[in-house]
Amino acid sequence: MKKRIFVRTILISLISILTFAICSSFILYNSDKKRQTEKLALFLQTVLSNSVIDSDNYQSSVNQIQSIYGDPLRITLINSEGTVLADTQVDSANLENHANREEIVHALLFGEGSSVRYSSTLGENELYYATQTKDGLILRAMLPISTIWSNFFHLMPYILLSALIALLISVFTSKKMASGALHPLTEIADGLTKIGQEDFSKKIPYSEFDELNPLIKSVNQLSIKIDSSLNEIKQEKDKLNYILNNISQGVILLDEEYHIVHCNKAADNIFGIGEGTPTTLFDLTRNTNLIKAVEKAQQYETTRFELNADNDQKVFSVAVMPNHSLLYEKNIFIILTDITQSKYNENMRKEFFSNASHELRTPITSIMGFAELMSSHPNQSLDDMKQYADVIYKESEKLSALLEDILKISSLEESGKTTISKPLDINKELRELMNFPSIQMNEKNICIHLNLHQEPLTLIMDESDFTSMIINLTENALKYGKPDGNIWIETNTDRRKITISIKDDGIGIHKADMDRIFERFYRADKSRNNKIKGTGLGLAIVKHIVLKYNGEIEVDSEYGKGTTFTISFSR
């Protein structure tokens, strides 16, 4: 564009110079014509006022007039019929009639006339001026006059010099003009390029050319609007990504060619993607159920099924559905919901009811059996009847204890993590609990040692929950302790937490059983015999109580040497 402006500027300069030269030549021609005409008119009028044309010798008169002016003046004397009477340069006898000549016609009509034309006799352009004498003759004077083109060629050196000067000036000015004219356009182009690169910091300065300022203003406003719109879109995108990356459900968005458009953090964790994010569904998984569900979603069908992951350690509910948005019309959503815990809870409920029915069936069967025996044999001895009644009573106690523990667990599950705003002095409570009948009347002669922190320790806890927790752990230590053994109950504290530990030197727990001891109805002794009494719910109740108050429970045991339960609560 700079080259075009440069060439056009030079051409305009040259055309202007040429036009000026032609106009100047025309002006010079007219000026010369007017000046010569006035000069001839003044000369002839002066001559005629001071001398008289000799009618006897016309040739002598015209020669005398010509001699006064000098060369190259030519004088011709013509009568009213147009006949040439005398001429200073050509024999009058050889000249044709001049009646139709323009200057002659005007002189006969108006007293004077002039014209410019090419003289075939002399072979050059001549200025003719004719005036009428007192005796009716026409006295004509002629002078050679330059043409427009002769003036033009006469000015040619000046024209060439002017063209050279104009060319030099044009080179300088055209470059400057081109740069000046293109600079705002370059700024606009740079601004648009920056907008395309999402860099909105550049603002285009206004130009000295007012015509470009509306365009510059529009581009600057466009930059501001696009920047604002992109920021809004980015904020919405960040919000969406934040939501998607902080929900527990895995979300995957596929396009129609199974390419992964989006995959949130939960989905990354489910499939263990880490670095090297897959680009297609087939890079992500080869699960046939999932692939078939995606194929159905392309036919606008929604599929739901369960998927095992992490070596069957996790269970997910999978929903594969088509996207009905116009923007992503052919895309497919895969939503994965972790149902591992709900599956675990479901299995635990099934196992609980199975175990509960088994545990309930045993005492009920005994009660029914002995009751039927007493009913069908009423004539048995009093001692036998008393023995049957004792069995029924003991089995009823066992049944009552079992039902009480089941109700306790149900109550703890329903209440959740409830905070009771009642301070409890745990050292005082432990001393009082050691007088509990089930602890005092132990048949193994086990000695209980209290090692309590010297300062009072306070917990915000319901008294019945604390009692149930300590009694269950202590009774558990008594059941599995060895005769004449020991149990140590210790409390301690630091700046962050309060700890209660119950240690025994009993039979201990096998490592294989450590992970399951808090399950309902689970017993380390697989025989389920009646040598060790209990419902099998004690430790499950303890764990529920600890979790209810945001505490932690740890077990340290070595088979044959004893077990230590340590409970800690935040202060």
Coordinates of C-alpha atoms in Angstrom, one line a residue:
M1 CA 0.0 0.0 0.0
K2 CA 2.9 2.3 0.7
K3 CA 4.2 1.7 -2.8
R4 CA 0.9 2.6 -4.3
I5 CA 0.6 5.8 -2.4
F6 CA 4.2 6.6 -3.4
V7 CA 3.7 6.0 -7.1
R8 CA 0.3 7.8 -7.2
T9 CA 1.8 10.8 -5.4
I10 CA 4.6 11.1 -8.0
L11 CA 2.1 10.6 -10.9
I12 CA -0.1 13.3 -9.5
S13 CA 2.9 15.6 -9.1
L14 CA 4.0 15.0 -12.7
I15 CA 0.5 15.4 -14.1
S16 CA 0.1 18.6 -12.1
I17 CA 3.4 20.0 -13.4
L18 CA 2.4 19.1 -17.0
T19 CA -1.0 20.6 -16.6
F20 CA 0.5 23.7 -15.1
A21 CA 3.0 23.9 -18.0
I22 CA 0.2 23.6 -20.6
C23 CA -1.9 26.2 -18.9
S24 CA 1.1 28.5 -18.5
S25 CA 1.8 28.1 -22.3
F26 CA -1.8 29.0 -23.1
I27 CA -1.7 32.0 -20.7
L28 CA 1.6 33.2 -22.2
Y29 CA 0.2 32.8 -25.7
N30 CA -2.9 34.9 -24.9
S31 CA -0.8 37.4 -23.1
D32 CA 1.6 37.7 -26.0
K33 CA -1.3 37.9 -28.5
K34 CA -2.9 40.7 -26.5
R35 CA 0.3 42.6 -26.0
Q36 CA 1.3 42.4 -29.7
T37 CA -2.2 43.4 -30.8
E38 CA -2.2 46.4 -28.6
K39 CA 1.3 47.3 -29.8
L40 CA 0.3 47.1 -33.5
A41 CA -2.9 49.1 -32.9
L42 CA -1.0 51.8 -31.2
F43 CA 1.7 51.9 -33.9
L44 CA -0.7 52.1 -36.8
Q45 CA -2.9 54.7 -35.1
T46 CA 0.2 56.8 -34.4
V47 CA 1.5 56.4 -38.0
L48 CA -1.9 57.3 -39.6
S49 CA -2.2 60.4 -37.3
N50 CA 1.2 61.7 -38.4
S51 CA 1.3 60.8 -42.1
V52 CA -0.9 60.4 -45.1
I53 CA -0.8 57.4 -47.5
D54 CA 0.2 58.5 -50.9
S55 CA -2.4 57.4 -53.4
D56 CA 0.0 57.6 -56.3
N57 CA 2.6 55.4 -54.7
Y58 CA 1.1 52.8 -52.2
Q59 CA 4.2 50.7 -52.2
S60 CA 6.3 53.6 -51.1
S61 CA 3.9 54.5 -48.3
V62 CA 3.8 50.9 -46.9
N63 CA 7.6 50.7 -47.1
Q64 CA 8.0 53.9 -45.2
I65 CA 5.6 52.7 -42.5
Q66 CA 7.4 49.4 -42.2
S67 CA 10.8 51.2 -42.0
I68 CA 9.6 53.1 -39.0
Y69 CA 8.8 49.9 -37.0
G70 CA 11.5 47.7 -38.5
D71 CA 11.7 44.0 -39.1
P72 CA 9.9 41.6 -38.7
L73 CA 6.9 43.9 -39.2
R74 CA 5.0 43.3 -42.5
I75 CA 2.6 46.0 -43.8
T76 CA -0.2 45.3 -46.3
L77 CA -2.5 47.9 -47.9
I78 CA -5.9 46.6 -49.1
N79 CA -8.9 48.4 -50.6
S80 CA -12.5 47.9 -49.6
E81 CA -13.0 45.2 -52.2
G82 CA -10.2 43.1 -50.6
T83 CA -7.7 43.8 -53.4
V84 CA -4.1 44.0 -52.1
L85 CA -2.7 47.4 -53.2
A86 CA 0.8 47.0 -51.7
D87 CA 2.8 44.6 -49.4
T88 CA 6.2 45.1 -47.8
Q89 CA 7.3 41.4 -48.2
V90 CA 5.4 40.0 -51.2
D91 CA 4.5 41.4 -54.6
S92 CA 0.9 42.5 -54.4
A93 CA 0.2 41.2 -57.8
N94 CA 0.8 37.7 -56.6
L95 CA -1.5 37.9 -53.6
E96 CA -5.1 36.7 -53.7
N97 CA -8.1 38.8 -52.7
H98 CA -8.3 39.3 -48.9
A99 CA -12.0 40.3 -48.6
N100 CA -12.8 37.2 -46.6
R101 CA -10.0 37.5 -44.1
E102 CA -11.2 37.8 -40.6
E103 CA -9.3 40.9 -39.6
I104 CA -10.4 42.6 -42.9
V105 CA -14.0 41.8 -42.4
H106 CA -13.9 43.2 -38.8
A107 CA -12.1 46.4 -40.0
L108 CA -14.6 47.1 -42.7
L109 CA -17.5 46.6 -40.2
F110 CA -16.0 48.0 -37.0
G111 CA -13.1 50.1 -38.0
E112 CA -10.5 47.6 -36.7
G113 CA -10.0 43.8 -36.4
S114 CA -7.4 41.2 -35.5
S115 CA -6.8 37.5 -35.9
V116 CA -4.1 34.8 -35.6
R117 CA -3.6 32.2 -38.3
Y118 CA -1.0 30.3 -40.2
S119 CA 0.3 32.2 -43.2
S120 CA 0.8 29.9 -46.2
T121 CA 2.8 32.6 -47.9
L122 CA 5.3 33.0 -45.1
G123 CA 4.9 29.5 -43.6
E124 CA 4.5 30.6 -40.0
N125 CA 1.8 31.8 -37.5
E126 CA 1.1 35.5 -37.9
L127 CA -0.8 38.1 -35.8
Y128 CA -2.8 40.3 -38.0
Y129 CA -4.1 43.7 -37.1
A130 CA -6.1 45.8 -39.5
T131 CA -7.5 49.3 -39.2
Q132 CA -9.5 51.5 -41.6
T133 CA -8.0 54.7 -42.9
K134 CA -9.9 58.0 -43.5
D135 CA -10.1 57.3 -47.3
G136 CA -11.7 53.9 -46.7
L137 CA -8.5 51.8 -47.3
I138 CA -7.5 49.0 -44.9
L139 CA -4.0 49.2 -43.4
R140 CA -2.9 45.8 -42.0
A141 CA 0.1 45.0 -39.9
M142 CA 1.5 41.5 -39.4
L143 CA 4.0 40.1 -36.8
P144 CA 5.1 36.5 -36.3
I145 CA 3.6 35.1 -33.0
S146 CA 4.6 32.1 -31.0
T147 CA 2.2 29.1 -30.7
I148 CA 1.1 27.5 -27.5
W149 CA 3.3 24.5 -28.2
S150 CA 6.3 26.8 -29.0
N151 CA 5.7 28.4 -25.7
F152 CA 5.5 24.9 -24.1
F153 CA 8.7 23.8 -25.6
H154 CA 10.3 27.1 -24.7
L155 CA 9.3 26.3 -21.1
M156 CA 10.5 22.7 -21.3
P157 CA 13.8 23.2 -19.4
Y158 CA 11.9 24.9 -16.6
I159 CA 9.3 22.1 -16.7
L160 CA 12.0 19.4 -16.5
L161 CA 13.7 21.2 -13.6
S162 CA 10.4 21.6 -11.8
A163 CA 9.6 18.0 -12.4
L164 CA 12.9 16.9 -10.9
I165 CA 12.4 19.2 -7.9
A166 CA 8.8 17.9 -7.6
L167 CA 10.0 14.3 -7.9
L168 CA 12.4 14.8 -5.0
I169 CA 9.8 16.6 -2.9
S170 CA 7.3 13.9 -3.8
V171 CA 9.6 11.1 -2.8
F172 CA 10.0 12.6 0.6
T173 CA 6.5 13.8 1.2
S174 CA 4.9 10.7 -0.3
K175 CA 6.8 8.5 2.1
K176 CA 5.9 10.7 5.0
M177 CA 2.3 10.8 3.8
A178 CA 2.1 7.1 3.3
S179 CA 3.6 6.4 6.7
G180 CA 1.2 9.0 8.3
A181 CA -1.8 7.6 6.5
L182 CA -0.9 3.9 7.1
H183 CA 0.2 4.3 10.8
P184 CA -3.4 4.4 12.2
L185 CA -4.3 1.5 9.9
T186 CA -1.3 -0.4 11.2
E187 CA -2.3 0.4 14.8
I188 CA -5.8 -0.9 14.1
A189 CA -4.5 -4.1 12.5
D190 CA -2.1 -4.6 15.5
G191 CA -5.1 -4.0 17.8
L192 CA -7.2 -6.6 16.0
T193 CA -4.3 -9.0 16.1
K194 CA -4.0 -8.5 19.8
I195 CA -7.7 -9.1 20.2
G196 CA -7.4 -12.3 18.3
Q197 CA -4.6 -13.4 20.7
E198 CA -6.9 -12.5 23.6
D199 CA -4.6 -9.6 24.7
F200 CA -6.9 -6.7 25.4
S201 CA -4.3 -4.4 27.1
K202 CA -3.5 -2.5 23.9
K203 CA -5.7 0.6 23.3
I204 CA -5.4 2.1 19.8
P205 CA -4.6 5.9 20.0
Y206 CA -6.8 8.3 18.1
S207 CA -5.5 9.4 14.7
E208 CA -4.9 12.9 13.2
F209 CA -7.3 11.7 10.4
D210 CA -10.8 12.3 11.8
E211 CA -12.3 9.9 9.3
L212 CA -10.5 7.0 11.0
N213 CA -11.4 7.9 14.6
P214 CA -14.9 6.4 14.5
L215 CA -13.3 3.1 13.4
I216 CA -10.6 3.3 16.1
K217 CA -13.3 4.0 18.7
S218 CA -15.4 1.0 17.5
V219 CA -12.3 -1.3 17.7
N220 CA -11.4 -0.1 21.2
Q221 CA -15.1 -0.6 22.3
L222 CA -15.1 -4.0 20.7
S223 CA -11.9 -4.9 22.6
I224 CA -13.5 -3.9 25.9
K225 CA -16.7 -5.8 25.2
I226 CA -14.9 -9.0 24.1
D227 CA -12.6 -8.8 27.1
S228 CA -15.6 -8.4 29.4
S229 CA -17.5 -11.2 27.7
L230 CA -14.5 -13.5 27.9
N231 CA -14.0 -12.7 31.6
E232 CA -17.7 -13.5 32.2
I233 CA -17.4 -16.8 30.3
K234 CA -14.1 -17.6 32.1
Q235 CA -15.8 -16.9 35.5
E236 CA -18.8 -19.1 34.5
K237 CA -16.4 -21.8 33.3
D238 CA -14.4 -21.6 36.5
K239 CA -17.6 -21.9 38.6
L240 CA -18.7 -24.9 36.5
N241 CA -15.2 -26.5 36.8
Y242 CA -15.2 -25.8 40.6
I243 CA -18.6 -27.4 41.0
L244 CA -17.7 -30.4 38.8
N245 CA -14.3 -30.9 40.5
N246 CA -15.8 -30.7 44.0
I247 CA -18.7 -33.0 43.7
S248 CA -18.4 -36.6 44.7
Q249 CA -19.8 -37.9 41.4
G250 CA -17.6 -38.6 38.5
V251 CA -18.7 -36.7 35.3
I252 CA -17.4 -37.5 31.8
L253 CA -18.6 -35.7 28.7
L254 CA -17.9 -37.5 25.3
D255 CA -18.4 -36.2 21.8
E256 CA -20.0 -38.3 19.0
E257 CA -16.6 -39.9 18.2
Y258 CA -16.1 -41.0 21.8
H259 CA -13.5 -38.3 22.4
I260 CA -13.3 -37.1 26.0
V261 CA -14.5 -33.4 26.1
H262 CA -14.4 -33.1 29.9
C263 CA -13.5 -35.3 32.8
N264 CA -13.7 -34.0 36.4
K265 CA -11.4 -34.9 39.3
A266 CA -13.8 -37.5 40.7
A267 CA -13.8 -39.4 37.4
D268 CA -9.9 -39.1 37.2
N269 CA -9.7 -40.7 40.7
I270 CA -12.2 -43.4 39.8
F271 CA -10.3 -44.6 36.7
G272 CA -6.8 -43.7 38.2
I273 CA -5.9 -41.5 35.3
G274 CA -3.2 -39.3 36.9
E275 CA -0.8 -38.0 34.2
G276 CA -1.3 -38.7 30.6
T277 CA -5.0 -38.0 30.3
P278 CA -6.7 -40.3 27.8
T279 CA -8.2 -38.8 24.7
T280 CA -11.0 -41.3 24.0
L281 CA -13.3 -43.6 25.9
F282 CA -11.3 -46.7 24.7
D283 CA -8.2 -45.2 26.3
L284 CA -10.1 -44.8 29.5
T285 CA -11.7 -48.2 29.8
R286 CA -12.5 -51.4 28.0
N287 CA -15.5 -52.2 30.1
T288 CA -18.1 -53.7 27.6
N289 CA -21.1 -52.6 29.7
L290 CA -20.0 -49.0 29.6
I291 CA -19.2 -49.0 25.9
K292 CA -22.5 -50.6 25.0
A293 CA -24.3 -48.0 27.2
V294 CA -22.5 -45.2 25.3
E295 CA -23.6 -46.8 22.0
K296 CA -27.2 -46.8 23.2
A297 CA -26.9 -43.2 24.3
Q298 CA -26.1 -42.3 20.7
Q299 CA -29.6 -43.7 19.9
Y300 CA -31.0 -41.4 22.7
E301 CA -31.4 -44.2 25.2
T302 CA -30.4 -43.8 28.9
T303 CA -28.7 -46.8 30.6
R304 CA -28.1 -47.4 34.3
F305 CA -26.0 -50.2 35.7
E306 CA -23.4 -50.9 38.4
L307 CA -19.7 -50.9 37.8
N308 CA -16.9 -52.5 39.9
A309 CA -13.6 -50.6 40.0
D310 CA -10.3 -50.6 41.9
N311 CA -10.0 -54.3 41.9
D312 CA -13.7 -54.7 43.0
Q313 CA -13.0 -52.6 46.1
K314 CA -15.3 -49.9 44.8
V315 CA -18.9 -50.1 43.4
F316 CA -20.3 -47.3 41.3
S317 CA -23.8 -46.6 40.0
V318 CA -23.3 -45.6 36.3
A319 CA -25.8 -43.5 34.3
V320 CA -25.1 -43.0 30.6
M321 CA -27.4 -40.6 28.9
P322 CA -27.6 -38.4 25.8
N323 CA -27.2 -34.7 26.1
H324 CA -30.3 -32.7 25.0
S325 CA -28.5 -29.3 24.9
L326 CA -28.5 -27.7 21.5
L327 CA -24.8 -26.7 21.9
Y328 CA -23.7 -30.3 22.6
E329 CA -26.6 -32.1 20.9
K330 CA -24.6 -35.3 20.0
N331 CA -22.5 -35.4 23.2
I332 CA -23.0 -38.1 25.9
F333 CA -22.9 -37.8 29.7
I334 CA -21.4 -40.5 31.9
I335 CA -22.2 -40.0 35.6
L336 CA -20.6 -42.3 38.1
T337 CA -21.9 -42.3 41.7
D338 CA -19.9 -44.1 44.4
I339 CA -22.3 -46.5 46.1
T340 CA -19.6 -48.5 47.9
Q341 CA -20.7 -47.4 51.3
S342 CA -24.4 -47.9 50.6
K343 CA -23.6 -51.4 49.3
Y344 CA -21.5 -52.0 52.4
N345 CA -24.3 -50.8 54.6
E346 CA -26.8 -53.0 52.7
N347 CA -24.5 -56.0 53.2
M348 CA -24.0 -55.1 56.8
R349 CA -27.8 -54.9 57.3
K350 CA -28.3 -58.2 55.7
E351 CA -25.5 -59.7 57.8
F352 CA -26.9 -58.0 60.9
F353 CA -30.4 -59.4 60.4
S354 CA -28.9 -62.8 59.7
N355 CA -26.8 -62.7 62.8
A356 CA -29.5 -61.2 64.9
S357 CA -32.0 -63.8 63.9
H358 CA -29.5 -66.5 64.7
E359 CA -28.7 -65.0 68.1
L360 CA -32.3 -64.5 68.9
R361 CA -33.3 -67.9 67.7
T362 CA -31.0 -69.7 70.3
P363 CA -32.6 -68.3 73.5
I364 CA -36.0 -68.4 72.1
T365 CA -35.6 -72.0 71.1
S366 CA -34.4 -72.8 74.6
I367 CA -37.3 -71.0 76.2
M368 CA -39.8 -72.6 74.0
G369 CA -38.3 -76.0 74.5
F370 CA -38.3 -75.9 78.3
A371 CA -41.7 -74.2 78.4
E372 CA -43.1 -77.0 76.3
L373 CA -41.4 -79.6 78.4
M374 CA -42.9 -78.1 81.6
S375 CA -46.3 -77.9 79.9
S376 CA -46.4 -81.4 78.6
H377 CA -45.0 -83.0 81.8
P378 CA -46.7 -81.2 84.7
N379 CA -46.1 -84.1 87.1
Q380 CA -42.3 -83.8 87.1
S381 CA -40.5 -83.2 90.4
L382 CA -40.2 -79.7 91.9
D383 CA -36.4 -79.8 91.5
D384 CA -36.8 -80.5 87.8
M385 CA -39.4 -77.8 87.4
K386 CA -37.1 -75.3 89.2
Q387 CA -34.2 -76.3 86.9
Y388 CA -36.3 -75.7 83.9
A389 CA -37.4 -72.3 85.2
D390 CA -33.8 -71.3 85.9
V391 CA -32.9 -72.1 82.3
I392 CA -35.9 -70.1 81.0
Y393 CA -34.9 -67.2 83.2
K394 CA -31.3 -67.2 82.1
E395 CA -32.2 -67.4 78.4
S396 CA -34.7 -64.6 79.0
E397 CA -31.9 -62.5 80.5
K398 CA -29.7 -63.3 77.5
L399 CA -32.6 -62.4 75.1
S400 CA -33.3 -59.1 77.0
A401 CA -29.6 -58.1 76.9
L402 CA -29.4 -58.8 73.2
L403 CA -32.5 -56.8 72.5
E404 CA -31.2 -54.0 74.6
D405 CA -27.9 -53.9 72.7
I406 CA -29.8 -54.0 69.4
L407 CA -31.9 -51.0 70.5
K408 CA -28.8 -49.2 71.7
I409 CA -27.1 -49.5 68.3
S410 CA -30.2 -48.4 66.5
S411 CA -30.5 -45.4 68.8
L412 CA -26.8 -44.5 68.2
E413 CA -27.2 -44.8 64.4
E414 CA -30.3 -42.6 64.4
S415 CA -29.0 -39.9 66.7
G416 CA -25.7 -39.5 64.7
K417 CA -23.1 -37.1 66.0
T418 CA -25.0 -35.3 68.7
T419 CA -23.2 -32.9 71.0
I420 CA -24.5 -32.8 74.5
S421 CA -23.7 -29.7 76.4
K422 CA -23.2 -31.5 79.8
P423 CA -19.7 -31.6 81.2
L424 CA -18.6 -35.0 82.6
D425 CA -15.8 -35.6 85.1
I426 CA -14.5 -38.9 83.6
N427 CA -12.2 -39.7 86.6
K428 CA -15.1 -39.5 88.9
E429 CA -17.3 -41.6 86.6
L430 CA -14.6 -44.3 86.3
R431 CA -14.3 -44.6 90.0
E432 CA -18.1 -45.0 90.4
L433 CA -18.3 -47.5 87.5
M434 CA -15.8 -49.8 89.2
N435 CA -18.6 -50.6 91.7
F436 CA -20.8 -51.8 88.8
P437 CA -22.2 -55.3 89.7
S438 CA -21.0 -57.0 86.5
I439 CA -17.5 -55.7 87.3
Q440 CA -17.4 -56.4 91.0
M441 CA -18.8 -60.0 90.6
N442 CA -16.1 -61.3 88.3
E443 CA -15.6 -65.1 88.7
K444 CA -11.9 -65.0 87.5
N445 CA -10.7 -62.9 90.4
I446 CA -9.2 -60.3 88.0
C447 CA -7.8 -57.2 89.6
I448 CA -8.7 -53.8 88.2
H449 CA -6.1 -51.0 88.5
L450 CA -7.1 -47.4 88.1
N451 CA -4.3 -45.0 87.0
L452 CA -6.2 -41.7 86.6
H453 CA -4.8 -38.3 85.7
Q454 CA -4.1 -36.2 88.8
E455 CA -6.2 -33.3 87.5
P456 CA -9.9 -33.5 86.8
L457 CA -10.7 -34.3 83.1
T458 CA -13.9 -33.1 81.6
L459 CA -15.7 -34.4 78.5
I460 CA -18.9 -33.1 76.9
M461 CA -20.8 -36.4 76.7
D462 CA -24.0 -38.1 77.7
E463 CA -23.5 -40.0 81.0
S464 CA -25.3 -43.1 79.7
D465 CA -23.1 -43.2 76.6
F466 CA -19.9 -42.9 78.7
T467 CA -21.2 -45.7 81.0
S468 CA -22.1 -48.0 78.2
M469 CA -18.7 -47.4 76.5
I470 CA -16.6 -48.1 79.6
I471 CA -18.7 -51.1 80.9
N472 CA -18.6 -52.8 77.5
L473 CA -14.8 -52.4 77.2
T474 CA -14.3 -53.5 80.8
E475 CA -16.6 -56.5 80.6
N476 CA -14.9 -57.5 77.3
A477 CA -11.5 -57.4 79.2
L478 CA -13.0 -59.5 82.0
K479 CA -14.5 -62.1 79.5
Y480 CA -11.3 -62.7 77.7
G481 CA -8.9 -62.1 80.6
K482 CA -7.1 -65.0 82.3
P483 CA -7.9 -66.1 85.9
D484 CA -6.2 -64.0 88.6
G485 CA -5.2 -61.6 85.8
N486 CA -5.1 -57.8 85.7
I487 CA -6.9 -54.9 83.9
W488 CA -5.4 -51.4 83.8
I489 CA -7.6 -48.4 83.2
E490 CA -5.7 -45.2 82.6
T491 CA -6.6 -41.6 81.7
N492 CA -4.3 -39.0 80.3
T493 CA -4.3 -35.7 78.5
D494 CA -2.2 -33.2 76.5
R495 CA -3.1 -29.9 74.9
R496 CA -5.1 -31.4 72.1
K497 CA -6.9 -34.5 73.4
I498 CA -8.0 -36.7 76.3
T499 CA -7.2 -40.4 76.2
I500 CA -8.7 -43.4 78.0
S501 CA -7.0 -46.8 77.7
I502 CA -8.2 -50.2 79.0
K503 CA -5.5 -52.9 79.0
D504 CA -5.7 -56.6 79.9
D505 CA -3.3 -59.5 80.0
G506 CA -5.8 -61.9 78.6
I507 CA -5.8 -64.2 75.5
G508 CA -5.4 -61.4 73.0
I509 CA -6.6 -61.2 69.4
H510 CA -5.4 -62.9 66.3
K511 CA -4.1 -60.4 63.6
A512 CA -6.6 -62.0 61.1
D513 CA -9.5 -60.9 63.4
M514 CA -8.3 -57.3 64.1
D515 CA -10.1 -55.6 61.2
R516 CA -13.5 -57.2 62.1
I517 CA -13.7 -57.0 65.9
F518 CA -16.0 -54.0 65.7
E519 CA -18.5 -55.7 63.4
R520 CA -21.8 -56.6 64.9
F521 CA -22.1 -60.2 66.3
Y522 CA -18.5 -60.9 65.3
R523 CA -16.5 -62.9 67.8
A524 CA -12.8 -63.8 67.7
D525 CA -13.7 -67.3 68.8
K526 CA -15.5 -68.8 65.8
S527 CA -17.2 -71.6 67.8
R528 CA -20.0 -69.3 69.1
N529 CA -20.1 -71.5 72.2
N530 CA -21.5 -70.4 75.5
K531 CA -18.3 -70.5 77.5
I532 CA -17.9 -66.7 77.0
K533 CA -21.2 -64.9 77.5
G534 CA -22.2 -61.9 75.5
T535 CA -24.3 -60.6 72.7
G536 CA -21.5 -59.9 70.2
L537 CA -22.5 -56.2 70.0
G538 CA -20.4 -54.7 72.8
L539 CA -17.5 -53.4 70.7
A540 CA -19.8 -52.3 67.9
I541 CA -21.7 -50.2 70.5
V542 CA -18.4 -48.8 71.8
K543 CA -17.3 -47.7 68.2
H544 CA -20.6 -46.1 67.5
I545 CA -20.4 -44.0 70.8
V546 CA -16.8 -43.0 70.0
L547 CA -17.7 -41.8 66.5
K548 CA -20.8 -40.1 67.8
Y549 CA -18.6 -37.7 69.8
N550 CA -15.9 -37.4 67.0
G551 CA -13.5 -39.5 68.8
E552 CA -11.0 -42.2 67.7
I553 CA -10.5 -45.8 69.0
E554 CA -7.3 -47.8 68.4
V555 CA -6.6 -51.5 69.2
D556 CA -3.2 -53.0 70.0
S557 CA -3.1 -56.7 70.7
E558 CA -0.7 -59.7 70.7
Y559 CA -2.3 -63.1 70.8
G560 CA -1.6 -64.8 74.1
K561 CA -0.4 -61.6 75.8
G562 CA -3.3 -59.3 76.0
T563 CA -5.1 -56.4 74.4
T564 CA -5.2 -52.6 74.8
F565 CA -8.1 -50.4 73.7
T566 CA -7.2 -46.6 73.5
I567 CA -10.0 -44.0 73.1
S568 CA -9.2 -40.3 72.4
F569 CA -11.4 -37.3 72.3
S570 CA -10.5 -33.7 71.3
R571 CA -10.5 -31.3 74.2

